[in-house]
Each structure stands twice: as C-alpha cells, then as structure tokens.
Tab-separated table of C-alpha atoms in Angstrom:
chain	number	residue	atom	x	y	z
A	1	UNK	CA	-52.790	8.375	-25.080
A	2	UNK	CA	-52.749	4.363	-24.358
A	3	UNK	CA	-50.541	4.120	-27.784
A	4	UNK	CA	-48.063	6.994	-26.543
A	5	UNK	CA	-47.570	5.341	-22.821
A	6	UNK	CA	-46.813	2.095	-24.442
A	7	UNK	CA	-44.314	3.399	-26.704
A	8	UNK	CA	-42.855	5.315	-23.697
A	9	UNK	CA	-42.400	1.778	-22.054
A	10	UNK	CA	-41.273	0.428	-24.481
A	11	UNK	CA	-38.604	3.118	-25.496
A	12	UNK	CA	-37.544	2.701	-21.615
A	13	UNK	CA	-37.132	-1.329	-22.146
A	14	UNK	CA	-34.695	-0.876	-25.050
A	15	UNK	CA	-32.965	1.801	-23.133
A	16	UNK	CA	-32.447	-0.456	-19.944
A	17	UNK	CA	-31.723	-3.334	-22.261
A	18	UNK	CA	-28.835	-0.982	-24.465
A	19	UNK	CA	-27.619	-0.091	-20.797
A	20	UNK	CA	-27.059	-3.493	-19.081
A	21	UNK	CA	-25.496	-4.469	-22.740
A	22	UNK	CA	-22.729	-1.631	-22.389
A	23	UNK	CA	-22.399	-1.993	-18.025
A	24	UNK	CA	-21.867	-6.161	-19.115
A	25	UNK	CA	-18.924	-5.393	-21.729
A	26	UNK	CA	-17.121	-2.907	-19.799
A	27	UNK	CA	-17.190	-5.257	-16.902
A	28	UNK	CA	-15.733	-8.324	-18.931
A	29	UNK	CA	-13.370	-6.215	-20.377
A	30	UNK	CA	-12.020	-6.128	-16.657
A	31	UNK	CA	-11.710	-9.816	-16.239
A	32	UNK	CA	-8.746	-9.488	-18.420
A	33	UNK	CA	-6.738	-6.314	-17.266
A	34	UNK	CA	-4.552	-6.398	-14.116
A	35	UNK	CA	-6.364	-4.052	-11.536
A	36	UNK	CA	-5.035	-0.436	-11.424
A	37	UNK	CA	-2.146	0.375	-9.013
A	38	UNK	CA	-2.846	2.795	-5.457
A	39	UNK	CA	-0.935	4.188	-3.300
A	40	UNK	CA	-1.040	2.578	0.247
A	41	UNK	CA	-0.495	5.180	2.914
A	42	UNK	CA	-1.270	4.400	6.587
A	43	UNK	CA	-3.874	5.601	8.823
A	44	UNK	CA	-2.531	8.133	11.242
A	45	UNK	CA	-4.171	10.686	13.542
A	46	UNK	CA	-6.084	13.420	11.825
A	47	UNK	CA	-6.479	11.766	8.679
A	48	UNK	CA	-9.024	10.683	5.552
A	49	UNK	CA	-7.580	7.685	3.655
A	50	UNK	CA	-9.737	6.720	0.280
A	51	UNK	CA	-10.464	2.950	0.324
A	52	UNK	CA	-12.253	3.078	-2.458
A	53	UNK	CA	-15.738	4.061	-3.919
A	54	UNK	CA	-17.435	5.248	-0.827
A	55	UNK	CA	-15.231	3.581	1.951
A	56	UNK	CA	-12.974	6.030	3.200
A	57	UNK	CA	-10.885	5.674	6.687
A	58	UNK	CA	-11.189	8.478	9.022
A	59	UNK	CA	-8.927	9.054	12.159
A	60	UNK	CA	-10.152	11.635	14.494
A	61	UNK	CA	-7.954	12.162	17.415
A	62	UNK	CA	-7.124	8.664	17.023
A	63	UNK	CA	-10.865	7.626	16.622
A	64	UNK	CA	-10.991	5.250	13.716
A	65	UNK	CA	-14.359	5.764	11.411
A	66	UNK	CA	-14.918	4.013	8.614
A	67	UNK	CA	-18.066	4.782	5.831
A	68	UNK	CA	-19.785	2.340	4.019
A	69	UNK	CA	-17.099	-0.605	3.634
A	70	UNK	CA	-16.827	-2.375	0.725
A	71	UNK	CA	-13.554	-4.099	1.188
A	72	UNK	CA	-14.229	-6.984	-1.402
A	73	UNK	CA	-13.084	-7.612	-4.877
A	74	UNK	CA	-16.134	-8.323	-6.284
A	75	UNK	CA	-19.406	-6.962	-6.168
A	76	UNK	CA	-21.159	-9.824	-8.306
A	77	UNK	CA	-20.363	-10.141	-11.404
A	78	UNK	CA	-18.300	-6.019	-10.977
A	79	UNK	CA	-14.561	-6.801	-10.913
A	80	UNK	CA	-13.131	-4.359	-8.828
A	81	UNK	CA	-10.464	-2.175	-10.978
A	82	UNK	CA	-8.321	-0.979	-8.466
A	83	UNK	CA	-6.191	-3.070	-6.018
A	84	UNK	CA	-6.881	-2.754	-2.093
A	85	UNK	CA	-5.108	-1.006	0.231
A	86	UNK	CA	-3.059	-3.150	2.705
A	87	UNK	CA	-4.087	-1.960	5.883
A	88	UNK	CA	-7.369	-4.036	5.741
A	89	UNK	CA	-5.815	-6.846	6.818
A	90	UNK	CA	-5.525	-5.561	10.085
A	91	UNK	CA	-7.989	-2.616	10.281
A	92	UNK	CA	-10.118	-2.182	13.801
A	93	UNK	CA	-12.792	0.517	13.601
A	94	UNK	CA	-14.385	2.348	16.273
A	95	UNK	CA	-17.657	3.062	14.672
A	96	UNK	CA	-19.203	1.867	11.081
A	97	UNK	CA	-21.346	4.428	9.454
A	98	UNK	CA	-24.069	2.938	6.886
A	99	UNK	CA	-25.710	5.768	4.418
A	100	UNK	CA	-28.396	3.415	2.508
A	101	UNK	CA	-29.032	-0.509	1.879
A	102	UNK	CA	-27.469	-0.432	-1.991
A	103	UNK	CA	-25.052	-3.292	-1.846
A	104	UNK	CA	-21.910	-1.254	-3.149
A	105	UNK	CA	-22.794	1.282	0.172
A	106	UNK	CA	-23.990	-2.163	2.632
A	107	UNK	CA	-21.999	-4.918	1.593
A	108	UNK	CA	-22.691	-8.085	4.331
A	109	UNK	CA	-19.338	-9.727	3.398
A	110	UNK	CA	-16.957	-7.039	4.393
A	111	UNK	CA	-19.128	-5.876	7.608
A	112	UNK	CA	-18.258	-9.587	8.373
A	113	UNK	CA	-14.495	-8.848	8.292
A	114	UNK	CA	-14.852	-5.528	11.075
A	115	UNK	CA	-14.629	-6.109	14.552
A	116	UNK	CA	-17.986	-6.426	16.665
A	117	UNK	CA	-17.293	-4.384	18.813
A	118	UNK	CA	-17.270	-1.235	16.955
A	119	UNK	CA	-20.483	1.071	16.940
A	120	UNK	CA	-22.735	1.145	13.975
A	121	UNK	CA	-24.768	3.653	12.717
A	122	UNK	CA	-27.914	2.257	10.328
A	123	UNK	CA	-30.477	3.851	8.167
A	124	UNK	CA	-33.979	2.946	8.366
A	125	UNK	CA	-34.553	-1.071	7.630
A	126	UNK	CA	-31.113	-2.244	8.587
A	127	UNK	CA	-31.159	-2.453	12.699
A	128	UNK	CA	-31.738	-6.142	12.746
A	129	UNK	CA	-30.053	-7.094	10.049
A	130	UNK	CA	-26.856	-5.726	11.344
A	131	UNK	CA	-27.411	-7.446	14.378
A	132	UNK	CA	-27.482	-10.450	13.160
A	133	UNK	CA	-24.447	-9.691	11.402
A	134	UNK	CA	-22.784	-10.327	15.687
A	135	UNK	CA	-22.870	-6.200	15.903
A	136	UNK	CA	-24.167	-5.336	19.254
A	137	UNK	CA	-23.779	-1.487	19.445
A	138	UNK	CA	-25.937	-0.905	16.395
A	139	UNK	CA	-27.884	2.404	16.416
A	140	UNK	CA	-30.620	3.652	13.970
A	141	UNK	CA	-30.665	6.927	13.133
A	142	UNK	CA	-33.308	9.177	10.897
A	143	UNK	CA	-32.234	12.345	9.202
A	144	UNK	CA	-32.198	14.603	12.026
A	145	UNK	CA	-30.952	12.477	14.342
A	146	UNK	CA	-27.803	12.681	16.240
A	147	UNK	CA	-25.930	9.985	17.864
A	148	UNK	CA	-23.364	11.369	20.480
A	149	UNK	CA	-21.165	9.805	23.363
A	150	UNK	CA	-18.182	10.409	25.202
A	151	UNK	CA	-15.886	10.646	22.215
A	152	UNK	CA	-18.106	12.009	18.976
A	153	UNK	CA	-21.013	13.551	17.713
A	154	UNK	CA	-22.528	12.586	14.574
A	155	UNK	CA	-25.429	14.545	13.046
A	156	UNK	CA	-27.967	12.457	10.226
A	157	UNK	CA	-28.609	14.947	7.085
A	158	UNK	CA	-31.321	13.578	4.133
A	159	UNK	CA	-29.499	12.575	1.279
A	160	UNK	CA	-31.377	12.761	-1.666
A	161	UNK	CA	-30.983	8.976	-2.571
A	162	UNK	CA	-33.895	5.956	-3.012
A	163	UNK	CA	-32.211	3.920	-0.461
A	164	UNK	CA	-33.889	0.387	-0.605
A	165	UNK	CA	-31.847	-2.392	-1.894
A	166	UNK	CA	-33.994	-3.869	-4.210
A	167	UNK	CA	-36.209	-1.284	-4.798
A	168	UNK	CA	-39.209	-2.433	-2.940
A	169	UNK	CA	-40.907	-1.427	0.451
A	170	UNK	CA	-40.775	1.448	2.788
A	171	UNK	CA	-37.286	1.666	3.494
A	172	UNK	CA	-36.284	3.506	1.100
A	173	UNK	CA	-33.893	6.481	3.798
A	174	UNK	CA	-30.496	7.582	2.721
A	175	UNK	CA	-28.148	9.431	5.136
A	176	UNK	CA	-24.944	11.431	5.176
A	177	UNK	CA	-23.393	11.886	8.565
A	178	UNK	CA	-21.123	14.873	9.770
A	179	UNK	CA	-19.083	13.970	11.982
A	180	UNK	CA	-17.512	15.788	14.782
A	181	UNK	CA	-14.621	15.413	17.218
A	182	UNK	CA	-12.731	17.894	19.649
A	183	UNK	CA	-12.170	20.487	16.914
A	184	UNK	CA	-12.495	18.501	14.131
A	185	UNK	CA	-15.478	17.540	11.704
A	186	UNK	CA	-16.126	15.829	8.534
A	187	UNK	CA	-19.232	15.211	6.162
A	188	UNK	CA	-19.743	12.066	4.418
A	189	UNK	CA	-22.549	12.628	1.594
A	190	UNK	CA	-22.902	9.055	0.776
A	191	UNK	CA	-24.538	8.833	-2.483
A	192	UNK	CA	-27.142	11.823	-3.159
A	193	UNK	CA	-28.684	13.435	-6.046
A	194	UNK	CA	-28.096	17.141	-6.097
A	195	UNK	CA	-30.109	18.776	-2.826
A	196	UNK	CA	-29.966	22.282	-0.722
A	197	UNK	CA	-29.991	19.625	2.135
A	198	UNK	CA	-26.475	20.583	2.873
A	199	UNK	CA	-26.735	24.197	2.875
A	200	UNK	CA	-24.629	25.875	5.491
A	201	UNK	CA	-22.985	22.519	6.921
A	202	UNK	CA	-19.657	23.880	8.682
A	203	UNK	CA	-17.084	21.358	8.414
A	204	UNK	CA	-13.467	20.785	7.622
A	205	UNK	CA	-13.708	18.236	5.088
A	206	UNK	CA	-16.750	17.080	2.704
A	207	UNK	CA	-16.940	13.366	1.057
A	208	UNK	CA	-18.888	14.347	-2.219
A	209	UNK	CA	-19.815	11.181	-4.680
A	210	UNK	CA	-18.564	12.552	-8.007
A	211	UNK	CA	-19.936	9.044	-10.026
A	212	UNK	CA	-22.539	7.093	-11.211
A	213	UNK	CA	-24.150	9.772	-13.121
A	214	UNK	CA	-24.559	8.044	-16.866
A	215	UNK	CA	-26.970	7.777	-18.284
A	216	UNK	CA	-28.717	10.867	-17.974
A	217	UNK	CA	-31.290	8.857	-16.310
A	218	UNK	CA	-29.071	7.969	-13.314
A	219	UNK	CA	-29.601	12.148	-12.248
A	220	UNK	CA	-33.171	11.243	-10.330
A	221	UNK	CA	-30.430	9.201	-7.638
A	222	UNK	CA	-27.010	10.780	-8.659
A	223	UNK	CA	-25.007	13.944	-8.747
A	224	UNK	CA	-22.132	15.117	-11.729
A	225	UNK	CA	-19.126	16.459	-10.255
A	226	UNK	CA	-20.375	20.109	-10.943
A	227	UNK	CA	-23.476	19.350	-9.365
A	228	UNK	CA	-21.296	17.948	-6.365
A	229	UNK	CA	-19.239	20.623	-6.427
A	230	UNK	CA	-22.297	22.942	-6.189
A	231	UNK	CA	-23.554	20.987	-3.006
A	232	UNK	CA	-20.094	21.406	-1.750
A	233	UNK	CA	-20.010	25.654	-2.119
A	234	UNK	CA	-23.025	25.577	-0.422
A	235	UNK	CA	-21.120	24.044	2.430
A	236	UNK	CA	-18.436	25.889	5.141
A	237	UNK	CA	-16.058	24.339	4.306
A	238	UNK	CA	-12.524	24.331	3.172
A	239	UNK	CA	-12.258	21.215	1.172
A	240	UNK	CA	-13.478	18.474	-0.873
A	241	UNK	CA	-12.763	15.278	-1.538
A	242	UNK	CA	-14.212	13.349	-4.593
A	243	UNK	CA	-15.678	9.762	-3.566
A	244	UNK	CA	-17.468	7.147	-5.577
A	245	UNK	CA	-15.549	6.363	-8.732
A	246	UNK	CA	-12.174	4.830	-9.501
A	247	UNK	CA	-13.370	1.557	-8.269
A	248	UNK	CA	-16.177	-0.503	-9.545
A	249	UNK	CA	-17.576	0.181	-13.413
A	250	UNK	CA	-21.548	-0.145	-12.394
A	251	UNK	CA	-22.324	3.100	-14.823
A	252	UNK	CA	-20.952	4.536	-18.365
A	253	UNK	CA	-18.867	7.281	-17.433
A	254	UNK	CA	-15.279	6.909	-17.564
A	255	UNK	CA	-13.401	7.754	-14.905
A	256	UNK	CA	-11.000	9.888	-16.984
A	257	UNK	CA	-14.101	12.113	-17.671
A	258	UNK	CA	-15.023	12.540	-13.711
A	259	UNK	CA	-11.560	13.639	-13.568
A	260	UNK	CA	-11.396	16.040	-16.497
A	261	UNK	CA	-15.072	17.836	-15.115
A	262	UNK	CA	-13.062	18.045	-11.694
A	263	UNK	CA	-10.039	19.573	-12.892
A	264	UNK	CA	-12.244	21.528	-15.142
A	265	UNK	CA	-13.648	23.508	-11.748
A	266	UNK	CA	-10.197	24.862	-11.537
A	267	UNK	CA	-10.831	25.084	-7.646
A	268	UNK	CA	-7.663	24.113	-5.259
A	269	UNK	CA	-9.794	23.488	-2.493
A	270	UNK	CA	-10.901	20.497	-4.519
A	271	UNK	CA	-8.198	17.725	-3.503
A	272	UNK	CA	-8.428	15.060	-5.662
A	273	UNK	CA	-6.174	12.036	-3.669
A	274	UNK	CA	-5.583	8.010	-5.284
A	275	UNK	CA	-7.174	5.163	-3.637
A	276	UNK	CA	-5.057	4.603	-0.867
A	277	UNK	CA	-4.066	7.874	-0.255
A	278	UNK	CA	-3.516	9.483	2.976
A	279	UNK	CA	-5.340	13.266	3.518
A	280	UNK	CA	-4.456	15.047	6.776
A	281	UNK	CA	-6.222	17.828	8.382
C-alpha cells in the first residue's frame, strides 16, 4: 500500500510538472503574436458588455456593475491575448462584485484603477483587504446572504469553487451573485464546478464560465461548456452568456474547442458575443 501511494505521488508530480511545461510554452508563444482584435461597443442602459474572462459590464437602469475586474494586461507571467476595450479609461462603477480571492477573479491592480466610491461586495477573507485598497462601502457577504438598498438587490449563491488564493487557510468561499433591478436580473456564476446550487434561479441573463477545464483534473474546481450549459437549463432563464475564456491561456484547452462544444449545443438561447461586445436586454 506505502509503494502504491508513492507511485500515486509521484505519477501526480510528473503530471503537474508535464502541465506547467505546456501552460509555460503556450504563454511564450504569446509574447510574440499581436493580441487578438474585439469589438468595442459602449455601455448603455440595459446592457452586458464582455470585458474579458470574468469581467463583464452590466448597466441596469443605468446602474453600472461590474464582476470581478481584471482590467490588466498581464496576469504575471499570462500575456493577455485579447486587446482591451476602450471604455476603461473612463469607466465609473456603482458597485464591484468579488466571487473568490484567485488573482484572475481579485486582481489588486485593477481594483486600484475603480473609483472608491463604488460599493463592493467580498467573499469571506477579503473585507479588510479591500479596505485597505481606499474602498469604504465594502460589504461581506456568505452564500445566502443578500445585500439590498435603495437601487438593487443582490442574492449570494455557493459556487462550487476552492476560493483561497494560495490555497491555504479557511477562506476558502466562492460566490455567484444574482442580481436584481426594477424588472431586471442577472446571474454571475463566477467560476464553479458543476453544482444543483443554481437550480430554479429565475433570471434574464446567466454569466456561465465555459473555461479552464483541461486537464481533466481541473473538473474538482471547473465546469465544460456542457456541464455549464447543464447548470444553465437548470436555471429560468432565457439566455446565456459564455464567460471565462478568450482572454488569458492559464489551462490547455483552446479556445476554438470551447467554441466548437458551444456551437455543438445547437441552442439559440446560447449567445455567444466578442470581448467587447455589447448584449442588451
């Protein structure tokens, strides 16, 4: 039995080591291409624009939301692929909703860039941190938890994600938010394995992470698109946009296969947009 577990680790080492060999390639290959073209629509009322990975740009009746910013062009040594949209240059935000502490979800340098003012929502572990950061509206909030004023309501749901940044300690919570406004709502998964935690969430738009699944290993954290897609039918909802890929190369997938398994579903209520694209609803 002692002999079997140590092959077993040591079978995982090589893995992890054939892995970050691959991830390391792909990413210098980058260094030497031109980033991919978008599209650079505006922000306008009743509207999702795709920033990129998981940051997306929500307007609901003209209150601006934005999900886990990443507005860099590199996260360490990953080159981002696709340009930025131009609007970040002067984008104000009325609230900043945080699903987990992973730094392509939590990234300190962009929450730098947003305005201070704006209202954050935080996981477990992060309260303090983004306070320091100069936010002073910051709000913790559990799955479960809802945080409502004047102008929204946003409901916590468990994702099913290890959330802690490094791995280590308790804080390991992921959330996905829906969001609600007037008539209008929205679900942001975040990044999730597949879960029934979403079952019968009535909204008019899901955010569904459609990356990050390769290698096989990466399912424990991480959904497929068909296993996003399944999440999403067990949903109310009307449509789906894909999220989390088409930006940063931090798994082996290509992004030509998300899309093939996508169009694959032959669904039209799954709206596959560009980075930079403009969704109204």
């Amino acid at each position: 039995m002692e002999t079997l577990r140590k092959e077993v680790y040591i079978l995982k080492i090589f893995s992890n080591i054939n892995f970050l060999f691959h991830l390391t390639i792909n990413n210098i290959l980058e260094y030497f291409k031109k980033r991919n073209e978008i599209k650079s629509d505006g922000i306008k009322k009743d509207s999702v624009n795709w920033f990129g990975h998981a940051t997306t740009v929500i307007n609901i009746a003209d209150k601006v939301i934005i999900t886990d910013p990443v507005l860099c062009g590199f996260l360490g040594y990953f080159k981002r692929v696709a340009d930025r949209p131009s609007y970040v240059n002067n984008l104000k935000v009325d609230y900043i909703l945080l699903s987990h502490g992973h730094m392509d979800h939590l990234n300190f340098s962009s929450l730098i860039r947003l305005n201070k003012d704006a209202i954050v929502i935080v996981p477990k572990g992060y309260k303090n941190i983004l306070r320091l950061l100069g936010f002073k509206k910051v709000f913790l909030l559990h799955p479960g938890d809802v945080y409502e004023d004047k102008y929204i309501k946003i409901t916590t749901y468990e994702a099913n994600h290890d959330g802690r940044r490094f791995y280590i300690g308790n804080d390991y919570e992921s959330n996905s938010y829906l969001i609600e406004r007037d008539s209008k709502s929205i679900f942001f998964a975040g990044d999730t394995a597949i879960t029934n935690n979403f079952k019968g969430i009535d909204c008019d738009i899901a955010l569904m992470p459609v990356g990050c699944y390769k290698p096989d290993r990466f399912s424990y954290m991480h959904c497929t698109p068909e296993q996003s897609y399944e999440m999403f039918k067990m949903m109310k909802c009307s449509t789906m946009i894909p999220i989390h890929y088409k930006t940063f190369k931090i798994s082996l997938e290509s992004f030509e296969d998300t899309i093939d398994s996508l169009i694959e579903l032959k669904d039209d209520n799954i709206k596959i947009i560009d980075i930079g694209e403009t969704y109204s609803f």
